[in-house]
Amino acid sequence: MKISDITPDYIRAISPYVPGKPVADLAREFGLDEAQIIKLASNENPLGPGPKAMAAITRAAGEMTRYPDGSGHDLKAALAARYRVAADQIVLGNGSNDILELLAHAFLRPGTSAVMAQHSFAVYPLATQAFGATGIEVPARDFGHDLAAMRAAIRADTRLVWLANPNNPTGTWLPAADVKAFVASVPPNVLVVLDEAYNEYLAPEQQADTASWLGGYPNLVISRTFSKAYGLAALRIGFGLMHADIAAMLNRVRQPFNVNALAQAAAIAALEDTDYVSRSQVLNRQGMAQLEAGFARLALPFIPSHGNFISVKVGDAARVNLALMKQGVIVRPVANYGMPEYLRVTIGTDAENARFLEALAAALRE
Ligand SMILES: *Cc1c(COP(=O)(O)O)cnc(C)c1O
């Protein structure tokens, strides 16, 4: 017997999350100079942190010996004003990943199920399985969520539906009207978790005020993050907007100090730094066009994306990925998302995108 045998079967059956390869790991493994490596693997903001967030972190660092505000009062006040919700409808998370886990913790257990789409975010099946619930994966349509099929997949034991809009790793997007009709069609005793991690990258006319739907749908949860367009991935901060009754349940299973003080201070500053967010959006739009044009030149099909990344069909993606790594370029293979012929590439700076396209052309010639 192994000591690990005493864990539940469903824990042992989990395939761990595979993160983007850290720069230092690639440098070690391939004997490369870290300074020469570019990482376009984790949908991080290529601008680096914003100046307002940096200043806020420096100020907050002086208080590092104190526990953070476990209620996140100031950040919740800022978010409540921004999204026109009450503070008790907001739960802060150590990354929005934390919000997803808290939802699974509070609502899932063995004997229940959660519905999700094929080629959707890896954390959904992980969080579902971690609490012994059954994941129901619904085949995608053109790589996007098939909402009618997802609605039909809901069973009597279903407690939760995971819905990413835009979706990662495909970048597909559903218009607000379709999402709202879906939420309205779901039984009121099933949560709809609407993960909007990439919302800020949508064109303004595509960005819906989904928080305004909360009043009509007490089973809706909206998840957002500071990791992407706000450029704070390392700090780990995200939040959920939801009915106060749901928030009260998440607060029962949440660590008392789950969001650190630097993250709270930086997030307040980042929310106000509309200039940084606009620069991120512009850079992303330009970089997306640059990569699309590059893929067209290489005659590579790609999935049109609404995020800060794009998935491109390269054929033997494992081989191409290795050839890229040897050239010091880190992207994300997505075979574990059921897309073995694709690589997902984060939109970088102009120079990073150009370097990636050159390395990709070389990798395809090999
Ligand atoms: C990146 C991402 C998140 C955000 O993760 P954090 O924990 O907030 O860093 C959430 N959902 C999706 C679909 C993502 O791609």
mmCIF file with all atom_site columns, C-alpha atoms in Angstrom, residues 144-237:
data_model
loop_
_atom_site.group_PDB
_atom_site.id
_atom_site.type_symbol
_atom_site.label_atom_id
_atom_site.label_alt_id
_atom_site.label_comp_id
_atom_site.label_asym_id
_atom_site.label_entity_id
_atom_site.label_seq_id
_atom_site.pdbx_PDB_ins_code
_atom_site.Cartn_x
_atom_site.Cartn_y
_atom_site.Cartn_z
_atom_site.occupancy
_atom_site.B_iso_or_equiv
_atom_site.pdbx_formal_charge
_atom_site.auth_seq_id
_atom_site.auth_comp_id
_atom_site.auth_asym_id
_atom_site.auth_atom_id
_atom_site.pdbx_PDB_model_num
ATOM 1  C CA . GLY A 1 144 ? -16.926 27.450 -29.388 1.00 0.00 ? 144 GLY A CA 1
ATOM 2  C CA . HIS A 1 145 ? -19.492 26.629 -26.726 1.00 0.00 ? 145 HIS A CA 1
ATOM 3  C CA . ASP A 1 146 ? -22.627 24.939 -28.090 1.00 0.00 ? 146 ASP A CA 1
ATOM 4  C CA . LEU A 1 147 ? -25.106 26.562 -25.711 1.00 0.00 ? 147 LEU A CA 1
ATOM 5  C CA . ALA A 1 148 ? -28.129 24.521 -26.813 1.00 0.00 ? 148 ALA A CA 1
ATOM 6  C CA . ALA A 1 149 ? -26.198 21.301 -26.264 1.00 0.00 ? 149 ALA A CA 1
ATOM 7  C CA . MET A 1 150 ? -24.918 22.572 -22.912 1.00 0.00 ? 150 MET A CA 1
ATOM 8  C CA . ARG A 1 151 ? -28.466 23.370 -21.830 1.00 0.00 ? 151 ARG A CA 1
ATOM 9  C CA . ALA A 1 152 ? -29.565 19.884 -22.890 1.00 0.00 ? 152 ALA A CA 1
ATOM 10 C CA . ALA A 1 153 ? -26.680 18.305 -20.944 1.00 0.00 ? 153 ALA A CA 1
ATOM 11 C CA . ILE A 1 154 ? -27.918 19.657 -17.596 1.00 0.00 ? 154 ILE A CA 1
ATOM 12 C CA . ARG A 1 155 ? -29.146 16.752 -15.448 1.00 0.00 ? 155 ARG A CA 1
ATOM 13 C CA . ALA A 1 156 ? -31.074 16.514 -12.191 1.00 0.00 ? 156 ALA A CA 1
ATOM 14 C CA . ASP A 1 157 ? -27.763 16.208 -10.293 1.00 0.00 ? 157 ASP A CA 1
ATOM 15 C CA . THR A 1 158 ? -26.141 19.198 -12.054 1.00 0.00 ? 158 THR A CA 1
ATOM 16 C CA . ARG A 1 159 ? -25.246 22.042 -9.709  1.00 0.00 ? 159 ARG A CA 1
ATOM 17 C CA . LEU A 1 160 ? -23.112 24.233 -11.924 1.00 0.00 ? 160 LEU A CA 1
ATOM 18 C CA . VAL A 1 161 ? -22.317 25.159 -15.541 1.00 0.00 ? 161 VAL A CA 1
ATOM 19 C CA . TRP A 1 162 ? -18.857 26.515 -16.436 1.00 0.00 ? 162 TRP A CA 1
ATOM 20 C CA . LEU A 1 163 ? -18.963 29.022 -19.267 1.00 0.00 ? 163 LEU A CA 1
ATOM 21 C CA . ALA A 1 164 ? -15.937 30.999 -20.508 1.00 0.00 ? 164 ALA A CA 1
ATOM 22 C CA . ASN A 1 165 ? -16.616 34.076 -22.635 1.00 0.00 ? 165 ASN A CA 1
ATOM 23 C CA . PRO A 1 166 ? -14.278 34.649 -24.435 1.00 0.00 ? 166 PRO A CA 1
ATOM 24 C CA . ASN A 1 167 ? -13.082 31.075 -24.120 1.00 0.00 ? 167 ASN A CA 1
ATOM 25 C CA . ASN A 1 168 ? -9.517  29.971 -23.488 1.00 0.00 ? 168 ASN A CA 1
ATOM 26 C CA . PRO A 1 169 ? -7.710  28.352 -25.392 1.00 0.00 ? 169 PRO A CA 1
ATOM 27 C CA . THR A 1 170 ? -9.907  28.830 -28.465 1.00 0.00 ? 170 THR A CA 1
ATOM 28 C CA . GLY A 1 171 ? -10.613 32.578 -28.167 1.00 0.00 ? 171 GLY A CA 1
ATOM 29 C CA . THR A 1 172 ? -14.205 32.039 -29.284 1.00 0.00 ? 172 THR A CA 1
ATOM 30 C CA . TRP A 1 173 ? -16.834 34.493 -28.083 1.00 0.00 ? 173 TRP A CA 1
ATOM 31 C CA . LEU A 1 174 ? -20.614 34.371 -27.609 1.00 0.00 ? 174 LEU A CA 1
ATOM 32 C CA . PRO A 1 175 ? -22.741 37.514 -28.078 1.00 0.00 ? 175 PRO A CA 1
ATOM 33 C CA . ALA A 1 176 ? -24.324 38.818 -24.875 1.00 0.00 ? 176 ALA A CA 1
ATOM 34 C CA . ALA A 1 177 ? -27.864 38.097 -26.077 1.00 0.00 ? 177 ALA A CA 1
ATOM 35 C CA . ASP A 1 178 ? -27.039 34.398 -26.535 1.00 0.00 ? 178 ASP A CA 1
ATOM 36 C CA . VAL A 1 179 ? -25.410 34.169 -23.114 1.00 0.00 ? 179 VAL A CA 1
ATOM 37 C CA . LYS A 1 180 ? -28.328 35.925 -21.463 1.00 0.00 ? 180 LYS A CA 1
ATOM 38 C CA . ALA A 1 181 ? -30.849 33.639 -23.166 1.00 0.00 ? 181 ALA A CA 1
ATOM 39 C CA . PHE A 1 182 ? -28.810 30.680 -21.962 1.00 0.00 ? 182 PHE A CA 1
ATOM 40 C CA . VAL A 1 183 ? -28.745 31.943 -18.370 1.00 0.00 ? 183 VAL A CA 1
ATOM 41 C CA . ALA A 1 184 ? -32.505 32.470 -18.555 1.00 0.00 ? 184 ALA A CA 1
ATOM 42 C CA . SER A 1 185 ? -32.996 28.906 -19.814 1.00 0.00 ? 185 SER A CA 1
ATOM 43 C CA . VAL A 1 186 ? -31.016 27.235 -17.021 1.00 0.00 ? 186 VAL A CA 1
ATOM 44 C CA . PRO A 1 187 ? -33.028 25.927 -14.041 1.00 0.00 ? 187 PRO A CA 1
ATOM 45 C CA . PRO A 1 188 ? -32.820 28.359 -11.099 1.00 0.00 ? 188 PRO A CA 1
ATOM 46 C CA . ASN A 1 189 ? -31.190 25.715 -8.896  1.00 0.00 ? 189 ASN A CA 1
ATOM 47 C CA . VAL A 1 190 ? -28.157 25.412 -11.202 1.00 0.00 ? 190 VAL A CA 1
ATOM 48 C CA . LEU A 1 191 ? -25.349 27.984 -11.034 1.00 0.00 ? 191 LEU A CA 1
ATOM 49 C CA . VAL A 1 192 ? -24.050 29.521 -14.248 1.00 0.00 ? 192 VAL A CA 1
ATOM 50 C CA . VAL A 1 193 ? -20.424 30.548 -13.776 1.00 0.00 ? 193 VAL A CA 1
ATOM 51 C CA . LEU A 1 194 ? -19.649 33.092 -16.458 1.00 0.00 ? 194 LEU A CA 1
ATOM 52 C CA . ASP A 1 195 ? -15.866 33.417 -16.621 1.00 0.00 ? 195 ASP A CA 1
ATOM 53 C CA . GLU A 1 196 ? -15.001 36.761 -18.219 1.00 0.00 ? 196 GLU A CA 1
ATOM 54 C CA . ALA A 1 197 ? -11.214 36.682 -17.725 1.00 0.00 ? 197 ALA A CA 1
ATOM 55 C CA . TYR A 1 198 ? -10.683 38.219 -21.180 1.00 0.00 ? 198 TYR A CA 1
ATOM 56 C CA . ASN A 1 199 ? -13.590 40.670 -21.161 1.00 0.00 ? 199 ASN A CA 1
ATOM 57 C CA . GLU A 1 200 ? -11.343 43.745 -21.364 1.00 0.00 ? 200 GLU A CA 1
ATOM 58 C CA . TYR A 1 201 ? -9.989  42.574 -24.725 1.00 0.00 ? 201 TYR A CA 1
ATOM 59 C CA . LEU A 1 202 ? -13.390 42.596 -26.392 1.00 0.00 ? 202 LEU A CA 1
ATOM 60 C CA . ALA A 1 203 ? -14.300 45.481 -28.681 1.00 0.00 ? 203 ALA A CA 1
ATOM 61 C CA . PRO A 1 204 ? -16.395 48.053 -26.747 1.00 0.00 ? 204 PRO A CA 1
ATOM 62 C CA . GLU A 1 205 ? -19.605 47.079 -28.588 1.00 0.00 ? 205 GLU A CA 1
ATOM 63 C CA . GLN A 1 206 ? -19.046 43.434 -27.571 1.00 0.00 ? 206 GLN A CA 1
ATOM 64 C CA . GLN A 1 207 ? -18.626 44.197 -23.872 1.00 0.00 ? 207 GLN A CA 1
ATOM 65 C CA . ALA A 1 208 ? -21.935 43.624 -22.127 1.00 0.00 ? 208 ALA A CA 1
ATOM 66 C CA . ASP A 1 209 ? -22.819 44.854 -18.646 1.00 0.00 ? 209 ASP A CA 1
ATOM 67 C CA . THR A 1 210 ? -23.381 41.318 -17.401 1.00 0.00 ? 210 THR A CA 1
ATOM 68 C CA . ALA A 1 211 ? -23.294 42.517 -13.773 1.00 0.00 ? 211 ALA A CA 1
ATOM 69 C CA . SER A 1 212 ? -26.633 44.206 -14.460 1.00 0.00 ? 212 SER A CA 1
ATOM 70 C CA . TRP A 1 213 ? -28.127 40.750 -15.073 1.00 0.00 ? 213 TRP A CA 1
ATOM 71 C CA . LEU A 1 214 ? -27.433 39.624 -11.490 1.00 0.00 ? 214 LEU A CA 1
ATOM 72 C CA . GLY A 1 215 ? -30.689 41.102 -10.175 1.00 0.00 ? 215 GLY A CA 1
ATOM 73 C CA . GLY A 1 216 ? -32.716 38.970 -12.573 1.00 0.00 ? 216 GLY A CA 1
ATOM 74 C CA . TYR A 1 217 ? -30.713 35.761 -12.185 1.00 0.00 ? 217 TYR A CA 1
ATOM 75 C CA . PRO A 1 218 ? -29.764 34.828 -8.590  1.00 0.00 ? 218 PRO A CA 1
ATOM 76 C CA . ASN A 1 219 ? -27.989 31.721 -9.963  1.00 0.00 ? 219 ASN A CA 1
ATOM 77 C CA . LEU A 1 220 ? -25.519 33.727 -12.086 1.00 0.00 ? 220 LEU A CA 1
ATOM 78 C CA . VAL A 1 221 ? -21.888 34.190 -11.030 1.00 0.00 ? 221 VAL A CA 1
ATOM 79 C CA . ILE A 1 222 ? -19.497 36.414 -12.977 1.00 0.00 ? 222 ILE A CA 1
ATOM 80 C CA . SER A 1 223 ? -15.789 35.803 -12.616 1.00 0.00 ? 223 SER A CA 1
ATOM 81 C CA . ARG A 1 224 ? -13.164 38.418 -13.505 1.00 0.00 ? 224 ARG A CA 1
ATOM 82 C CA . THR A 1 225 ? -9.419  38.761 -13.107 1.00 0.00 ? 225 THR A CA 1
ATOM 83 C CA . PHE A 1 226 ? -6.612  41.286 -12.746 1.00 0.00 ? 226 PHE A CA 1
ATOM 84 C CA . SER A 1 227 ? -4.167  38.809 -14.316 1.00 0.00 ? 227 SER A CA 1
ATOM 85 C CA . LYS A 1 228 ? -4.700  39.677 -17.966 1.00 0.00 ? 228 LYS A CA 1
ATOM 86 C CA . ALA A 1 229 ? -5.519  43.208 -19.212 1.00 0.00 ? 229 ALA A CA 1
ATOM 87 C CA . TYR A 1 230 ? -4.663  44.683 -15.783 1.00 0.00 ? 230 TYR A CA 1
ATOM 88 C CA . GLY A 1 231 ? -1.229  43.065 -15.871 1.00 0.00 ? 231 GLY A CA 1
ATOM 89 C CA . LEU A 1 232 ? -1.083  41.670 -12.319 1.00 0.00 ? 232 LEU A CA 1
ATOM 90 C CA . ALA A 1 233 ? -0.781  37.897 -12.890 1.00 0.00 ? 233 ALA A CA 1
ATOM 91 C CA . ALA A 1 234 ? 1.961   37.366 -10.305 1.00 0.00 ? 234 ALA A CA 1
ATOM 92 C CA . LEU A 1 235 ? 0.002   39.046 -7.519  1.00 0.00 ? 235 LEU A CA 1
ATOM 93 C CA . ARG A 1 236 ? -2.912  36.596 -7.848  1.00 0.00 ? 236 ARG A CA 1
ATOM 94 C CA . ILE A 1 237 ? -6.069  38.611 -7.699  1.00 0.00 ? 237 ILE A CA 1
#
